[in-house]
PDB file of C-alpha atoms in Angstrom:
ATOM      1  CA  UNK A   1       0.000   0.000   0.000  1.00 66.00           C
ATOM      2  CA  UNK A   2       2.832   2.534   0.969  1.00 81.00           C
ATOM      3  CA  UNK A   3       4.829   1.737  -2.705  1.00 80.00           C
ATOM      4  CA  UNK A   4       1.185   2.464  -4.174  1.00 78.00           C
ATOM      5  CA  UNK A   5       1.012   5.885  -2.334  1.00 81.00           C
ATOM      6  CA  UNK A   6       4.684   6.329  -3.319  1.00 87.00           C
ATOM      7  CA  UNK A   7       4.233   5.604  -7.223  1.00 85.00           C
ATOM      8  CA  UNK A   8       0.687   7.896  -7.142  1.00 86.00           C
ATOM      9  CA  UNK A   9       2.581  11.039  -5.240  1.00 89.00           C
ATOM     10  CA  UNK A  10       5.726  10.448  -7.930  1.00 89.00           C
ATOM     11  CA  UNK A  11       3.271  10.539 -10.987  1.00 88.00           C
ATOM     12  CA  UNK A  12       1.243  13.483  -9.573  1.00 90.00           C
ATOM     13  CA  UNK A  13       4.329  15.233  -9.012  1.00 92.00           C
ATOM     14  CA  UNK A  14       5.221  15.340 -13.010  1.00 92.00           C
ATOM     15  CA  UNK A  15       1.991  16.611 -14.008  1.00 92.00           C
ATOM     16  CA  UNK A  16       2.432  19.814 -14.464  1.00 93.00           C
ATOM     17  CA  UNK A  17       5.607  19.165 -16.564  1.00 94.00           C
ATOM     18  CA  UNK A  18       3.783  16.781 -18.694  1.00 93.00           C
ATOM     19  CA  UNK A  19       0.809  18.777 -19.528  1.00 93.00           C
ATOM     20  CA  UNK A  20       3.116  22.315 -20.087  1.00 93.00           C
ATOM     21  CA  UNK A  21       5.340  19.653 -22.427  1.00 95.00           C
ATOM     22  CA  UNK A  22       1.992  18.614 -24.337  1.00 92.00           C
ATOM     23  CA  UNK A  23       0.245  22.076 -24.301  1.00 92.00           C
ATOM     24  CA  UNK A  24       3.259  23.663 -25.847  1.00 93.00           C
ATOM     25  CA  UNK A  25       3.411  20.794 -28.647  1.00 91.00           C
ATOM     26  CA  UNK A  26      -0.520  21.106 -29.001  1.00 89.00           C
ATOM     27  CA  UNK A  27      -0.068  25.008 -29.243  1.00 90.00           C
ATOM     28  CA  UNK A  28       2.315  24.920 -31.994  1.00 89.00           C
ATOM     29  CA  UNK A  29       0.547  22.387 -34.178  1.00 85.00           C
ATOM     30  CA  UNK A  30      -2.712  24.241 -33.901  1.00 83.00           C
ATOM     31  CA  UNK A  31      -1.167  27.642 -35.176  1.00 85.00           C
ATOM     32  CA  UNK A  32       0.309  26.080 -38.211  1.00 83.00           C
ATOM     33  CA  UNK A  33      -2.020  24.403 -40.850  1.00 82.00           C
ATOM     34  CA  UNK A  34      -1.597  20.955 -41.420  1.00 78.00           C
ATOM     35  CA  UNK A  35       1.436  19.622 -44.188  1.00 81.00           C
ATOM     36  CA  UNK A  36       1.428  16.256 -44.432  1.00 84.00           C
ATOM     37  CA  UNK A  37      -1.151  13.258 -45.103  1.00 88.00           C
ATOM     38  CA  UNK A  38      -0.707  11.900 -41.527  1.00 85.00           C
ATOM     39  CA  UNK A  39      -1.589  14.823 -40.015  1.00 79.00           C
ATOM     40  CA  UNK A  40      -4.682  15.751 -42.287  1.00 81.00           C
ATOM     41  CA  UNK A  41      -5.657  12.504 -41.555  1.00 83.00           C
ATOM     42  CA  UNK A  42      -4.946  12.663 -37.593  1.00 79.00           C
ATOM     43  CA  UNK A  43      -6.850  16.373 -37.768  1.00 79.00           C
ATOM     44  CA  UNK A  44      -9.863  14.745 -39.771  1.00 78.00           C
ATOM     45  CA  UNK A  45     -10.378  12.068 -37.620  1.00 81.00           C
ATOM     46  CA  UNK A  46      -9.508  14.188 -34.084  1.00 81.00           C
ATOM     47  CA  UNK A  47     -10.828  17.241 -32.591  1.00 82.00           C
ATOM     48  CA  UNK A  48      -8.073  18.463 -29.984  1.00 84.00           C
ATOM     49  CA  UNK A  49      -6.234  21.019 -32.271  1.00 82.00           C
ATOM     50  CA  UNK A  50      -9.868  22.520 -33.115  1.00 83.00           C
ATOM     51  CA  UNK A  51     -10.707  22.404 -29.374  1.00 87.00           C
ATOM     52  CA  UNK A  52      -7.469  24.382 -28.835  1.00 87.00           C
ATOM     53  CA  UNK A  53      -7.781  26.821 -31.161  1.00 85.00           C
ATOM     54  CA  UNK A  54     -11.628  27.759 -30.185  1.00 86.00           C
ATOM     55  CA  UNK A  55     -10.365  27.513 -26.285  1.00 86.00           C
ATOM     56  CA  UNK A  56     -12.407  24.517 -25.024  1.00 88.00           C
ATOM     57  CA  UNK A  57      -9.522  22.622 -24.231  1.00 88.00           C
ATOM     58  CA  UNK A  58      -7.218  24.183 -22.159  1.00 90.00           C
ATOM     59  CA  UNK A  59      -3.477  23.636 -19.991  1.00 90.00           C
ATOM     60  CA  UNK A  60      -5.713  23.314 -16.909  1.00 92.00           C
ATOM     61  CA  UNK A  61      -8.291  21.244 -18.097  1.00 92.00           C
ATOM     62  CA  UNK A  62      -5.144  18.620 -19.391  1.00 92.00           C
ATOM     63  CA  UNK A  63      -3.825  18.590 -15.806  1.00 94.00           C
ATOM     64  CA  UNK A  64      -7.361  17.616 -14.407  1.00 94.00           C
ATOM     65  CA  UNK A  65      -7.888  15.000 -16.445  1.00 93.00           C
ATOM     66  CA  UNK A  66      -4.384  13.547 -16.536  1.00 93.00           C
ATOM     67  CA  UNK A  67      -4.939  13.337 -12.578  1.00 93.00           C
ATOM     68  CA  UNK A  68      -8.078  12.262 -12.728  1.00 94.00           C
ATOM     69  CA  UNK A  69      -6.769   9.155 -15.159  1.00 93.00           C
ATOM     70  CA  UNK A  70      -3.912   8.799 -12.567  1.00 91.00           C
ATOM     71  CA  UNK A  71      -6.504   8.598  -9.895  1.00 91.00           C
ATOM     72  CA  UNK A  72      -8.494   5.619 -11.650  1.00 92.00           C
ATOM     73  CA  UNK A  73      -5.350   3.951 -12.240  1.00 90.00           C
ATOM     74  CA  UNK A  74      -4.755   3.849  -9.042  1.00 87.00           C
ATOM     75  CA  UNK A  75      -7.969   2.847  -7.892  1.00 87.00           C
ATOM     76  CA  UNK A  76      -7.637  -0.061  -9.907  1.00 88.00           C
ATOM     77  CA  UNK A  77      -4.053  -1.184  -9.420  1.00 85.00           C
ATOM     78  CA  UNK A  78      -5.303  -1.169  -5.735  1.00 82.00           C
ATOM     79  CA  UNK A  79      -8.491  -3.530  -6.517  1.00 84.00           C
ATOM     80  CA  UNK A  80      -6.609  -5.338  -8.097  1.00 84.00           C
ATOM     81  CA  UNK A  81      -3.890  -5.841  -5.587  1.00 81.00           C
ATOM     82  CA  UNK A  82      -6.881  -6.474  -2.716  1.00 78.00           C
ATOM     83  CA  UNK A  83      -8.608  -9.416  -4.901  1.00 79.00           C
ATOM     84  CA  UNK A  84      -4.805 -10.972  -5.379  1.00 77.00           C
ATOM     85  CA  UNK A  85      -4.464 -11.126  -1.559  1.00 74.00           C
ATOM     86  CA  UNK A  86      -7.628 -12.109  -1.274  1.00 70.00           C
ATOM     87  CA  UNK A  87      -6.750 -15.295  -3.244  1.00 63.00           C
ATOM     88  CA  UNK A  88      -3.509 -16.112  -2.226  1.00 59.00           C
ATOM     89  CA  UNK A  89      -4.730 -15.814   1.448  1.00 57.00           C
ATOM     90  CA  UNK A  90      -8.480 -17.147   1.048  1.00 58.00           C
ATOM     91  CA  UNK A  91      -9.410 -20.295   3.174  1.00 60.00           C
ATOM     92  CA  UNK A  92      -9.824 -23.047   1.471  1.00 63.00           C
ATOM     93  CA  UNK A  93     -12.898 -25.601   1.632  1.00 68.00           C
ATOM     94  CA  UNK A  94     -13.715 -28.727   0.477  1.00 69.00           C
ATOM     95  CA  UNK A  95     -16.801 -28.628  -1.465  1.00 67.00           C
ATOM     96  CA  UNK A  96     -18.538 -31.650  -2.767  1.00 65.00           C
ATOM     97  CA  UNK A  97     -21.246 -30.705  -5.316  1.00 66.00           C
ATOM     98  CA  UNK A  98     -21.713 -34.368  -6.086  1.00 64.00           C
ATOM     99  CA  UNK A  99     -22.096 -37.405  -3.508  1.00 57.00           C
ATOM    100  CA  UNK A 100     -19.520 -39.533  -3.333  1.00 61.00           C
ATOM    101  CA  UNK A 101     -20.776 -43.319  -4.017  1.00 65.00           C
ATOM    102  CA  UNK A 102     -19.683 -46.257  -4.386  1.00 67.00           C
ATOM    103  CA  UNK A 103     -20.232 -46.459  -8.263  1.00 71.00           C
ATOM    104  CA  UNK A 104     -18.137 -43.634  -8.941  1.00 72.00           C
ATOM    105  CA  UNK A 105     -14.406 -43.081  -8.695  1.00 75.00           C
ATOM    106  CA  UNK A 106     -12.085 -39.875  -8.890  1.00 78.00           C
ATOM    107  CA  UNK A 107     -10.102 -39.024 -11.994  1.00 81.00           C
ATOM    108  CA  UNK A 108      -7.258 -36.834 -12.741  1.00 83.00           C
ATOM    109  CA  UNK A 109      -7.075 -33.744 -11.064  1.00 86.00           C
ATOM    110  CA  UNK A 110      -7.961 -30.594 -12.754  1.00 86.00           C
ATOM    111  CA  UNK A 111      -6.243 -27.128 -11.072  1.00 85.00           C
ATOM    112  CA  UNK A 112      -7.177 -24.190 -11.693  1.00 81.00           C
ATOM    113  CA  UNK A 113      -6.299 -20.185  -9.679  1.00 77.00           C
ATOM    114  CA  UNK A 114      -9.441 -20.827  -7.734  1.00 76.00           C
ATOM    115  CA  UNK A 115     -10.369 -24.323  -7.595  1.00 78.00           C
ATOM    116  CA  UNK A 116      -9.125 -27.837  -7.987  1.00 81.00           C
ATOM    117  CA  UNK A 117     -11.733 -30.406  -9.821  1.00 81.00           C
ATOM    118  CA  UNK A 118     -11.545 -34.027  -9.310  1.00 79.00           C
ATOM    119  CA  UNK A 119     -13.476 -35.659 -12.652  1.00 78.00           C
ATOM    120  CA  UNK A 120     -15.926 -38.728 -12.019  1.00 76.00           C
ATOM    121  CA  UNK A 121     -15.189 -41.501 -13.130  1.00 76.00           C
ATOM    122  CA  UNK A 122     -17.614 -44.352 -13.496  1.00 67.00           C
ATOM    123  CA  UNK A 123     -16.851 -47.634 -11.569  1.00 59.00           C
TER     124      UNK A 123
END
């Protein structure tokens, strides 16, 4: 949990770099028209250069959502780190979802993350 914290507070901590870095790039290609088939292409099938030149998209609103994406990341690097303790220290049980009889005998074992399956075999 504390390397989680760690890695979060070390990515917020280059946002503002990042998002200057990408503003300035998305500044200059959105004062210039576009030269080249890729980016006619990229500008026909993308927005962001209009939305910077008409001011909807701005430096600020970059930063919020690049934290706002670090924040889900997060959220799920940390559910995801709960449900692998969560099987790795489960309790396991014996669960018989068939009787065992006498006209019936175990096969191979099947394993699998979560379960082990012994097959039926019939006597």
């Amino acid at each position: 949990a504390r390397e989680q914290k760690q890695r979060k507070r070390n990515l917020q901590k280059y946002i503002p770099d990042c998002c200057n870095a990408i503003w300035a790039v998305l500044k200059d290609m959105s004062a210039t028209e576009p030269h080249g088939p890729k980016r006619r292409r990229l500008q026909a099938e993308t927005d962001v250069l209009r939305r910077v030149c008409d001011g909807s998209l701005s430096a600020a609103t970059l930063h919020a959502k690049l934290a706002e994406h670090i924040d889900k990341i997060d959220t799920d690097m940390a559910l995801e780190y709960q449900v692998q303790q969560g099987i790795a220290g489960a309790a396991r049980d014996d669960v018989l979802i068939a009787p065992q009889a006498p006209l019936h005998t175990y096969g191979p074992e099947l394993h699998a993350n979560v379960a082990v399956l012994r097959l039926l075999q019939g006597a």
